[in-house]
Amino acid sequence: MDHQFVLILDFGGQYNQLIARRVREHNVYCEVKPYKTPLDEIKAMKPVGIIFTGGPNSVYDPDSPSCPKEIFELGVPVLGICYGCQLMAQLLGGEVTAAQDDTAREYGKTGTHYDTSCTLFQGLPVEGVSWMSHGDYMAKVPEGFQLVAHTAMCPNVAIADEKRGFYGVQFHPEVNHTENGSLMLRNFLYHVCGCTGDWTMGNYKEQQIRSIREKVGDGKVLLALSGGVDSSVAAALLAEAVGNQLTCVFVDHGLMRKDEGDEVEAAFEKWDLHFVRVDAEQRFLDRLAGVADPETKRKIIGEEFIRVFEEEGKKIGTVDYLVQGTIYPDVIESGTGDAAVIKSHHNVGGLPDFVDFKEIIEPLRLLFKDEVRQLGRELGLPEYLVMRQPFPGPGLAIRVIGEITKDKLDVLREADFIFRDEIHKAGLDYSINQYFAVLTNMRSVGVMGDGRTYDYTLALRGVTTTDFMTADWARIPFEVLDRVSVRVVNEVGHINRVVYDITSKPPATIEWE
Ligand code: XMP
């Protein structure tokens, strides 16, 4: 490994990915591994620091997740967060109990006093707000540890053994609600673990290009391009590494947003690769005709996509490598159990092995979304592509409610374009994480000029979210919504009513289907 490595041991906390992102934001490479990772493997990773995440359990429950005590004998600094802090305290001889009364149980934003002579808190104001979420309490702090932060209710919200480089915090420095949380993590990384910030996208790009060239040799590479950020960045990286040994198959299913297909094609003009754009619109429309059920739509699109891709793959002949745009959040194993399937997401990433190939290449496997975007910039992809908001694999098919026709898709494309245009003009494109229009299957009466109309209702959806698992509806200013409404009704046709969706997720989902 040609960069320093920080290990994040996952005890099932809901913020484990966030911790990793925060560490990477400080240009330090880290990976999230399950708490069960054997000690030998941990040693082999040669971490310069270890972070224990939070978790939903209580350390005094016999079945709660733990780790080998020998971790503390590796001579590597450890930062324990919430459950991780309590676990560290318990393993090193302290005592953790359920908080008996409200005094020691803390949730939410809490005024906190820091001992700024402690390395973890150096450079911070003495008073600040931290984000708490714990019902357990460290009744006895282990030997060698000092108390380095307290709140009005709780005397020991942070502990430190500076000699051995062990730190524990009851609160969550990784969430934005904790003031200066990012600085605390930086202090741990740079001033305790001795990190130098050697993880940059420029380095990563060069290193990946070298290793892809080495692996691929003069072999042939095939990639399914969806037009989304991940597959586009993967394509650009492969194009840079192996040029015309790469074939990108871009299945244009006719369910893209306005101009999107052309934009994707244009972005790849500068590379000497085989770019195959398959116009499969009619094929998809035929298969989807008369289908109203969302899950059936997804299934049909997923299948048809694979069929088209397979046909193109066969035309190329033998392929040595298949590229997939899998990214790190898809890879991280979480300590939590299986979640219920709400929607069967179709992703271009999940292709079965139908074409003969030697191996799969996943060059983004270790990157978070923001890092993928950064890599895209390094590779010279245009900003509109790099900053593209997530777009579902089944495309507009799940944004036309009920049966799909080409006419409905065209109406939606125009309306969606106006919405995006007005959001952009209002400078809101980066503060709203996903926004789009939905053509409902409801028609209602309106009046235009002197005439009665009986047309469709368009729904606008805008959400703010960090992980797309939960989301809040975006507070788009009324004036912006007003401009969209006026333009849509006047410019598009067949829409006489515009509504804005003000439900969060849960209970709603982000998409309507
Ligand atoms: P939901 O609607 O489940 O969406 O709240 C969460 C995120 O996933 C996207 N989404 C999909 N992405 N295939 C995809 O690749 C799908 O079938 C699919 N359905 C939803 C959605 O756009 C949002 O970003």
Coordinates of C-alpha atoms and ligand atoms in Angstrom, one line a residue:
M1 CA 0.0 0.0 0.0
D2 CA 1.5 3.4 -0.9
H3 CA -0.5 5.4 1.6
Q4 CA -1.3 5.4 5.3
F5 CA -4.2 3.4 6.4
V6 CA -6.8 4.0 9.2
L7 CA -9.0 1.1 10.2
I8 CA -12.6 1.7 11.2
L9 CA -14.1 -1.2 13.1
D10 CA -17.8 -1.4 12.5
F11 CA -20.0 -2.2 15.5
G12 CA -23.2 -1.6 13.6
G13 CA -23.6 2.1 14.1
Q14 CA -25.8 4.1 11.7
Y15 CA -23.0 6.6 11.1
N16 CA -20.2 4.2 10.2
Q17 CA -20.0 5.4 6.6
L18 CA -20.0 8.9 7.7
I19 CA -17.0 8.4 9.9
A20 CA -15.1 7.0 6.9
R21 CA -16.1 9.9 4.7
R22 CA -15.0 12.4 7.3
V23 CA -11.6 10.6 7.6
R24 CA -11.1 10.6 3.9
E25 CA -12.1 14.3 3.7
H26 CA -8.9 14.9 5.7
N27 CA -7.0 13.1 2.9
V28 CA -6.4 10.0 5.0
Y29 CA -7.3 6.6 3.5
C30 CA -9.5 4.4 5.6
E31 CA -11.7 1.3 5.3
V32 CA -14.7 0.1 7.3
K33 CA -14.3 -3.5 8.4
P34 CA -16.7 -5.7 10.5
Y35 CA -15.9 -5.9 14.2
K36 CA -15.3 -9.6 13.8
T37 CA -12.2 -9.0 11.6
P38 CA -9.5 -11.4 13.1
L39 CA -6.5 -9.9 14.8
D40 CA -4.1 -11.3 12.3
E41 CA -5.9 -9.5 9.5
I42 CA -5.9 -6.3 11.4
K43 CA -2.2 -6.6 12.0
A44 CA -1.6 -7.3 8.3
M45 CA -3.4 -4.1 7.4
K46 CA -0.7 -2.1 9.3
P47 CA -3.1 0.6 10.4
V48 CA -1.7 3.9 11.8
G49 CA -4.9 4.4 13.7
I50 CA -8.1 2.5 14.6
I51 CA -11.6 4.0 15.1
F52 CA -14.4 2.0 16.8
T53 CA -17.8 3.1 15.6
G54 CA -21.0 3.4 17.6
G55 CA -23.6 0.7 17.7
P56 CA -27.1 0.0 18.9
N57 CA -26.1 -2.5 21.6
S58 CA -25.1 -2.2 25.2
V59 CA -21.6 -3.5 26.0
Y60 CA -22.8 -5.2 29.2
D61 CA -25.1 -7.5 27.2
P62 CA -23.4 -10.9 26.8
D63 CA -24.2 -11.1 23.1
S64 CA -23.0 -7.6 22.2
P65 CA -20.3 -7.2 19.6
S66 CA -16.8 -7.0 20.9
C67 CA -13.2 -7.3 19.6
P68 CA -10.0 -8.9 20.8
K69 CA -8.4 -7.1 23.7
E70 CA -5.0 -7.5 22.0
I71 CA -5.9 -4.6 19.7
F72 CA -4.8 -2.4 22.5
E73 CA -1.4 -4.0 22.6
L74 CA -0.6 -3.2 18.9
G75 CA 0.9 0.2 19.8
V76 CA -1.7 1.8 17.5
P77 CA -3.9 4.7 18.7
V78 CA -7.6 4.0 19.1
L79 CA -10.5 6.4 19.1
G80 CA -13.8 5.0 20.4
I81 CA -17.0 6.7 19.5
C82 CA -20.2 6.2 21.6
Y83 CA -20.5 2.3 21.8
G84 CA -16.9 2.2 20.7
C85 CA -15.9 4.4 23.7
Q86 CA -17.9 2.2 26.1
L87 CA -16.4 -1.0 24.7
M88 CA -12.9 0.4 25.0
A89 CA -13.6 1.4 28.6
Q90 CA -15.0 -2.0 29.4
L91 CA -12.2 -4.0 27.7
L92 CA -9.6 -1.9 29.6
G93 CA -11.0 -2.5 33.0
G94 CA -13.7 0.3 33.3
E95 CA -17.3 -0.3 34.0
V96 CA -20.4 0.6 31.9
T97 CA -23.9 0.5 33.1
A98 CA -27.4 1.6 31.9
A99 CA -28.0 5.1 32.9
Q100 CA -30.2 4.9 36.0
D101 CA -32.0 8.2 35.5
D102 CA -32.2 11.0 33.0
T103 CA -29.1 12.6 34.3
A104 CA -26.7 10.4 32.4
R105 CA -28.8 9.5 29.4
E106 CA -28.3 12.0 26.6
Y107 CA -29.8 12.5 23.2
G108 CA -29.4 15.3 20.7
K109 CA -27.5 18.5 20.8
T110 CA -25.8 19.0 24.2
G111 CA -23.7 21.9 25.5
T112 CA -20.2 20.4 26.2
H113 CA -17.1 21.6 28.0
Y114 CA -13.8 20.4 26.6
D115 CA -10.3 20.2 28.1
T116 CA -8.4 21.8 25.3
S117 CA -5.1 20.7 26.7
C118 CA -6.0 17.2 25.5
T119 CA -4.7 16.5 22.0
L120 CA -8.1 15.5 20.7
F121 CA -9.6 18.9 21.6
Q122 CA -6.6 21.2 20.9
G123 CA -7.5 24.4 19.0
L124 CA -11.2 24.1 19.9
P125 CA -13.2 26.6 21.9
V126 CA -13.7 25.4 25.5
E127 CA -17.5 25.3 25.1
G128 CA -19.3 23.8 22.2
V129 CA -22.3 21.7 21.1
S130 CA -21.9 18.0 20.7
W131 CA -24.4 15.4 19.3
M132 CA -25.2 12.7 21.9
S133 CA -27.1 9.5 21.5
H134 CA -26.5 7.1 24.3
G135 CA -28.4 5.5 27.1
D136 CA -25.4 3.9 28.8
Y137 CA -22.9 5.5 31.1
M138 CA -19.3 4.9 32.1
A139 CA -19.6 4.3 35.8
K140 CA -15.9 3.6 36.2
V141 CA -13.2 5.0 33.9
P142 CA -10.3 2.6 33.2
E143 CA -7.0 3.1 34.8
G144 CA -4.7 5.5 33.0
F145 CA -7.5 7.5 31.6
Q146 CA -8.4 11.2 32.3
L147 CA -11.8 12.8 32.0
V148 CA -11.4 15.4 29.2
A149 CA -14.9 16.6 28.5
H150 CA -18.2 17.0 30.4
T151 CA -21.7 18.2 30.1
A152 CA -24.0 19.7 32.7
M153 CA -25.5 16.2 33.2
C154 CA -22.6 13.9 32.7
P155 CA -19.1 14.2 34.1
N156 CA -17.4 11.8 31.7
V157 CA -18.4 12.4 28.0
A158 CA -14.8 12.0 26.8
I159 CA -11.8 10.0 28.2
A160 CA -8.2 10.0 27.1
D161 CA -5.0 8.0 27.9
E162 CA -2.6 10.3 26.0
K163 CA 0.4 8.1 26.7
R164 CA -1.0 5.1 24.9
G165 CA -3.0 7.2 22.3
F166 CA -6.4 6.0 23.4
Y167 CA -9.4 8.3 23.3
G168 CA -13.1 7.8 23.8
V169 CA -16.0 10.1 23.2
Q170 CA -19.7 9.5 24.1
F171 CA -20.9 11.9 21.4
H172 CA -20.6 11.6 17.6
P173 CA -17.8 13.9 16.2
E174 CA -18.6 12.7 12.7
V175 CA -22.1 14.3 12.4
N176 CA -22.4 18.0 11.5
H177 CA -24.4 18.8 14.6
T178 CA -21.2 18.4 16.7
E179 CA -19.4 21.7 16.4
N180 CA -15.8 21.2 15.4
G181 CA -16.3 17.4 15.2
S182 CA -14.3 17.4 12.0
L183 CA -11.4 19.2 13.8
M184 CA -11.5 16.6 16.6
L185 CA -11.1 13.8 14.0
R186 CA -8.3 15.7 12.3
N187 CA -6.5 16.1 15.7
F188 CA -6.7 12.4 16.2
L189 CA -5.5 11.6 12.7
Y190 CA -2.7 14.2 12.4
H191 CA -1.6 14.8 15.9
V192 CA -2.2 11.3 17.5
C193 CA -1.8 8.9 14.6
G194 CA 0.8 10.9 12.7
C195 CA -1.1 11.0 9.4
T196 CA 0.3 13.2 6.7
G197 CA -2.7 13.4 4.3
D198 CA -1.2 11.3 1.6
W199 CA -4.6 10.2 0.1
T200 CA -5.5 12.4 -2.9
M201 CA -7.6 11.8 -6.0
G202 CA -4.6 12.8 -8.2
N203 CA -2.5 10.0 -6.7
Y204 CA -5.4 7.5 -6.8
K205 CA -6.0 8.2 -10.5
E206 CA -2.3 7.6 -11.4
Q207 CA -2.1 4.5 -9.3
Q208 CA -5.3 3.0 -10.8
I209 CA -4.2 3.8 -14.3
R210 CA -0.9 1.9 -13.7
S211 CA -2.6 -1.1 -12.1
I212 CA -5.3 -1.3 -14.7
R213 CA -2.7 -1.3 -17.5
E214 CA -0.7 -3.9 -15.7
K215 CA -3.7 -6.2 -15.3
V216 CA -5.3 -5.7 -18.7
G217 CA -2.2 -5.9 -20.8
D218 CA -3.5 -6.0 -24.4
G219 CA -6.8 -7.6 -23.4
K220 CA -10.3 -6.3 -24.4
V221 CA -12.5 -4.5 -21.9
L222 CA -16.3 -4.1 -21.9
L223 CA -18.3 -1.6 -19.9
A224 CA -22.0 -0.9 -19.7
L225 CA -22.4 2.9 -19.5
S226 CA -25.6 4.1 -18.0
G227 CA -25.0 7.8 -18.1
G228 CA -24.8 8.0 -14.3
V229 CA -21.9 9.3 -12.4
D230 CA -20.3 6.0 -11.4
S231 CA -20.3 4.2 -14.7
S232 CA -19.2 7.4 -16.5
V233 CA -16.2 7.9 -14.2
A234 CA -15.3 4.2 -14.4
A235 CA -15.5 4.5 -18.2
A236 CA -13.3 7.6 -18.2
L237 CA -10.7 5.9 -16.0
L238 CA -10.6 2.9 -18.3
A239 CA -10.5 5.0 -21.4
E240 CA -7.5 6.9 -20.0
A241 CA -5.8 3.6 -19.0
V242 CA -6.4 1.4 -22.0
G243 CA -7.9 3.6 -24.7
N244 CA -9.2 1.7 -27.7
Q245 CA -9.1 -1.7 -26.0
L246 CA -12.2 -0.4 -24.2
T247 CA -15.7 -0.7 -25.6
C248 CA -18.5 1.2 -23.8
V249 CA -22.0 0.1 -24.6
F250 CA -24.5 2.8 -23.8
V251 CA -28.0 1.4 -24.0
D252 CA -30.3 4.3 -24.7
H253 CA -33.6 3.0 -23.5
G254 CA -35.5 6.1 -24.3
L255 CA -36.2 6.6 -20.6
M256 CA -33.6 9.3 -20.1
R257 CA -34.1 12.9 -19.3
K258 CA -34.1 15.6 -21.9
D259 CA -30.8 15.7 -23.9
E260 CA -29.1 13.3 -21.5
G261 CA -28.1 10.7 -24.0
D262 CA -26.4 13.3 -26.2
E263 CA -24.6 14.8 -23.3
V264 CA -23.2 11.4 -22.3
E265 CA -22.0 10.7 -25.8
A266 CA -20.4 14.2 -26.1
A267 CA -18.5 13.7 -22.8
F268 CA -16.6 10.7 -24.2
E269 CA -15.6 12.2 -27.6
K270 CA -12.1 13.1 -26.4
W271 CA -11.1 9.5 -25.8
D272 CA -10.1 7.0 -28.4
L273 CA -12.4 4.2 -27.4
H274 CA -15.2 2.2 -29.0
F275 CA -18.4 4.0 -28.0
V276 CA -21.5 2.0 -29.0
R277 CA -24.8 3.9 -28.5
V278 CA -27.7 1.5 -28.9
D279 CA -31.0 3.1 -29.8
A280 CA -33.3 0.7 -28.0
E281 CA -36.2 3.1 -27.3
Q282 CA -38.8 1.3 -29.4
R283 CA -37.8 -2.1 -28.0
F284 CA -38.3 -0.9 -24.4
L285 CA -41.6 0.9 -25.2
D286 CA -42.9 -2.3 -26.8
R287 CA -42.0 -4.4 -23.8
L288 CA -43.5 -1.8 -21.4
A289 CA -46.8 -1.2 -23.3
G290 CA -49.8 -1.7 -21.0
V291 CA -47.7 -2.3 -17.9
A292 CA -48.7 -0.2 -14.9
D293 CA -47.2 -2.1 -11.9
P294 CA -43.9 -0.5 -10.7
E295 CA -42.1 -3.7 -9.8
T296 CA -43.1 -5.3 -13.2
K297 CA -41.7 -2.2 -14.9
R298 CA -38.4 -2.5 -13.0
K299 CA -38.2 -6.2 -13.9
I300 CA -38.9 -5.7 -17.6
I301 CA -36.4 -2.9 -17.9
G302 CA -33.7 -4.9 -16.0
E303 CA -34.2 -7.9 -18.2
E304 CA -34.4 -6.0 -21.4
F305 CA -31.3 -4.0 -20.6
I306 CA -29.3 -7.2 -20.1
R307 CA -30.6 -8.7 -23.3
V308 CA -29.5 -5.6 -25.3
F309 CA -26.2 -5.5 -23.6
E310 CA -25.7 -9.2 -24.3
E311 CA -26.4 -8.8 -28.0
E312 CA -23.9 -6.0 -28.2
G313 CA -21.4 -8.0 -26.2
K314 CA -21.6 -10.9 -28.6
K315 CA -20.9 -8.6 -31.6
I316 CA -17.6 -7.7 -30.0
G317 CA -16.5 -11.3 -29.7
T318 CA -14.2 -12.4 -26.9
V319 CA -14.0 -10.0 -24.0
D320 CA -11.3 -10.4 -21.3
Y321 CA -12.6 -8.0 -18.6
L322 CA -16.0 -6.5 -17.7
V323 CA -16.0 -3.2 -15.8
Q324 CA -18.5 -2.4 -13.1
G325 CA -19.0 0.9 -11.4
T326 CA -19.6 -0.5 -7.9
I327 CA -18.7 2.1 -5.2
Y328 CA -17.7 1.8 -1.6
P329 CA -21.1 2.3 0.1
D330 CA -22.3 -0.8 -1.9
V331 CA -19.4 -2.8 -0.5
I332 CA -19.3 -2.0 3.2
E333 CA -20.8 -4.8 5.2
S334 CA -22.9 -3.4 8.0
G335 CA -23.3 -4.9 11.4
T336 CA -27.1 -4.7 11.0
G337 CA -29.3 -7.4 9.6
D338 CA -31.1 -7.6 6.2
A339 CA -33.5 -4.8 5.5
A340 CA -36.9 -5.4 4.0
V341 CA -37.0 -5.0 0.2
I342 CA -39.1 -1.9 -0.5
K343 CA -38.1 -1.6 -4.2
S344 CA -36.0 -3.9 -6.2
H345 CA -33.4 -1.5 -7.5
H346 CA -32.2 -2.2 -11.0
N347 CA -28.6 -1.1 -11.3
V348 CA -26.3 -1.4 -14.3
G349 CA -23.8 -2.6 -11.8
G350 CA -25.6 -5.9 -11.2
L351 CA -25.1 -7.7 -14.5
P352 CA -25.0 -11.5 -14.4
D353 CA -22.1 -13.2 -16.1
F354 CA -23.6 -13.8 -19.5
V355 CA -20.7 -12.8 -21.7
D356 CA -17.6 -14.8 -21.3
F357 CA -14.9 -12.8 -19.6
K358 CA -11.9 -13.6 -17.4
E359 CA -12.5 -11.1 -14.6
I360 CA -14.5 -8.2 -13.3
I361 CA -12.7 -4.8 -12.8
E362 CA -14.2 -2.5 -10.2
P363 CA -12.0 0.5 -10.1
L364 CA -14.3 2.6 -7.9
R365 CA -14.8 -0.1 -5.3
L366 CA -13.1 1.8 -2.6
L367 CA -14.4 5.2 -3.3
F368 CA -17.3 7.2 -1.8
K369 CA -19.6 9.2 -4.1
D370 CA -17.9 12.5 -3.5
E371 CA -14.5 10.9 -4.2
V372 CA -15.9 9.4 -7.4
R373 CA -17.0 12.9 -8.5
Q374 CA -13.5 14.2 -7.6
L375 CA -11.9 11.5 -9.7
G376 CA -14.3 12.4 -12.6
R377 CA -13.0 16.0 -12.4
E378 CA -9.4 14.8 -12.4
L379 CA -10.2 12.8 -15.5
G380 CA -11.6 15.9 -17.2
L381 CA -15.3 14.9 -17.3
P382 CA -17.6 17.9 -17.6
E383 CA -19.1 19.3 -14.4
Y384 CA -22.7 18.6 -15.5
L385 CA -21.9 14.9 -15.7
V386 CA -19.7 14.8 -12.6
M387 CA -22.4 16.5 -10.4
R388 CA -25.3 14.7 -11.9
Q389 CA -27.9 13.8 -9.3
P390 CA -28.8 10.2 -8.8
F391 CA -31.0 8.9 -11.5
P392 CA -32.7 5.5 -11.2
G393 CA -31.8 2.7 -13.5
P394 CA -35.4 2.4 -14.8
G395 CA -35.3 6.1 -15.6
L396 CA -38.5 8.0 -16.3
A397 CA -40.4 4.8 -16.5
I398 CA -41.0 5.0 -12.7
R399 CA -41.8 8.7 -12.9
V400 CA -44.7 8.2 -15.3
I401 CA -47.2 6.7 -13.0
G402 CA -49.1 3.8 -14.4
E403 CA -48.9 3.0 -18.1
I404 CA -46.1 4.4 -20.1
T405 CA -46.4 5.9 -23.6
K406 CA -43.9 7.9 -25.7
D407 CA -46.2 10.9 -25.5
K408 CA -46.3 10.8 -21.7
L409 CA -42.5 10.4 -21.6
D410 CA -42.1 13.5 -23.8
V411 CA -44.5 15.6 -21.7
L412 CA -42.6 14.6 -18.6
R413 CA -39.2 15.3 -20.2
E414 CA -40.2 18.8 -21.0
A415 CA -41.7 19.5 -17.6
D416 CA -38.7 17.9 -15.8
F417 CA -36.4 20.1 -17.9
I418 CA -38.2 23.3 -16.8
F419 CA -38.1 22.2 -13.2
R420 CA -34.3 21.5 -13.4
D421 CA -33.7 24.8 -15.3
E422 CA -35.5 26.9 -12.6
I423 CA -33.7 25.1 -9.8
H424 CA -30.4 25.8 -11.5
K425 CA -31.3 29.5 -12.1
A426 CA -32.2 29.8 -8.4
G427 CA -28.8 28.4 -7.5
L428 CA -30.3 25.5 -5.6
D429 CA -28.9 22.6 -7.6
Y430 CA -26.3 21.6 -5.1
S431 CA -28.3 22.2 -1.9
I432 CA -31.2 19.9 -3.0
N433 CA -29.9 16.4 -3.3
Q434 CA -32.4 15.0 -5.8
Y435 CA -35.2 16.8 -7.6
F436 CA -37.5 15.7 -10.4
A437 CA -40.9 15.8 -11.9
V438 CA -43.5 13.0 -11.8
L439 CA -46.3 12.7 -14.3
T440 CA -49.2 11.4 -12.3
N441 CA -52.0 9.4 -13.9
M442 CA -54.6 11.8 -12.4
R443 CA -56.5 14.2 -14.7
S444 CA -58.5 17.1 -13.4
V445 CA -60.5 20.0 -14.7
G446 CA -59.0 23.3 -15.4
V447 CA -59.6 26.4 -17.4
M448 CA -57.3 28.0 -19.9
G449 CA -58.3 31.0 -21.9
D450 CA -62.0 30.6 -22.2
G451 CA -61.9 26.9 -22.4
R452 CA -62.3 24.0 -20.1
T453 CA -59.3 21.6 -19.9
Y454 CA -59.1 18.1 -18.6
D455 CA -55.4 17.3 -18.2
Y456 CA -52.7 15.7 -16.1
T457 CA -51.4 16.7 -12.8
L458 CA -47.6 17.1 -12.5
A459 CA -46.0 16.5 -9.2
L460 CA -42.7 18.1 -8.3
R461 CA -40.4 16.3 -5.8
G462 CA -37.3 17.7 -4.2
V463 CA -35.4 16.1 -1.2
T464 CA -32.5 16.8 1.0
T465 CA -30.7 13.7 2.2
T466 CA -27.2 12.4 2.9
D467 CA -27.7 8.7 2.3
F468 CA -31.0 8.4 0.4
M469 CA -32.2 6.0 3.0
T470 CA -34.1 8.8 4.8
A471 CA -34.9 12.1 3.3
D472 CA -36.7 15.4 4.0
W473 CA -38.6 17.4 1.5
A474 CA -36.7 20.4 0.3
R475 CA -38.0 23.8 1.3
I476 CA -37.9 25.2 -2.2
P477 CA -38.9 28.9 -2.1
F478 CA -42.5 29.5 -3.2
E479 CA -41.3 32.0 -5.9
V480 CA -39.3 29.2 -7.5
L481 CA -42.2 26.8 -7.4
D482 CA -44.4 29.5 -8.8
R483 CA -42.1 30.0 -11.8
V484 CA -42.0 26.3 -12.5
S485 CA -45.7 26.0 -12.3
V486 CA -46.4 28.9 -14.6
R487 CA -43.8 27.7 -17.1
V488 CA -44.9 24.1 -17.1
V489 CA -48.6 24.9 -17.6
N490 CA -47.8 27.4 -20.4
E491 CA -45.0 25.7 -22.2
V492 CA -45.6 22.0 -22.0
G493 CA -49.2 21.1 -22.8
H494 CA -51.4 18.4 -21.4
I495 CA -50.6 19.5 -17.8
N496 CA -53.1 21.9 -16.1
R497 CA -52.1 21.4 -12.5
V498 CA -48.8 21.3 -10.6
V499 CA -48.4 20.1 -7.0
Y500 CA -45.4 19.9 -4.7
D501 CA -44.7 16.7 -2.7
I502 CA -44.2 17.6 1.0
T503 CA -43.7 14.1 2.4
S504 CA -40.5 12.9 3.9
K505 CA -39.0 9.4 3.6
P506 CA -40.2 7.5 5.6
P507 CA -43.2 7.3 5.3
A508 CA -43.0 8.0 1.6
T509 CA -40.1 7.0 -0.6
I510 CA -38.1 9.4 -2.8
E511 CA -39.5 8.1 -6.1
W512 CA -43.2 7.8 -6.5
E513 CA -43.0 4.2 -7.8
Ligands
XMP1 P1 -36.5 5.5 -3.1 O1 -37.6 5.8 -4.0 O2 -36.4 4.0 -2.8 O3 -35.2 5.9 -3.7 O4 -36.7 6.3 -1.8 C1 -33.9 6.0 -3.1 C2 -32.9 6.3 -4.2 O5 -32.8 5.2 -5.1 C3 -33.1 5.6 -6.4 N1 -33.9 4.6 -7.0 C4 -33.4 3.7 -7.9 N2 -32.2 3.5 -8.4 N3 -32.9 1.7 -9.6 C5 -31.9 2.6 -9.3 O6 -30.8 2.4 -9.8 C6 -34.2 1.7 -9.1 O7 -35.0 0.9 -9.5 C7 -34.4 2.8 -8.2 N4 -35.5 3.2 -7.5 C8 -35.2 4.2 -6.8 C9 -33.9 6.9 -6.2 O8 -33.8 7.7 -7.4 C10 -33.3 7.5 -5.0 O9 -32.1 8.2 -5.4

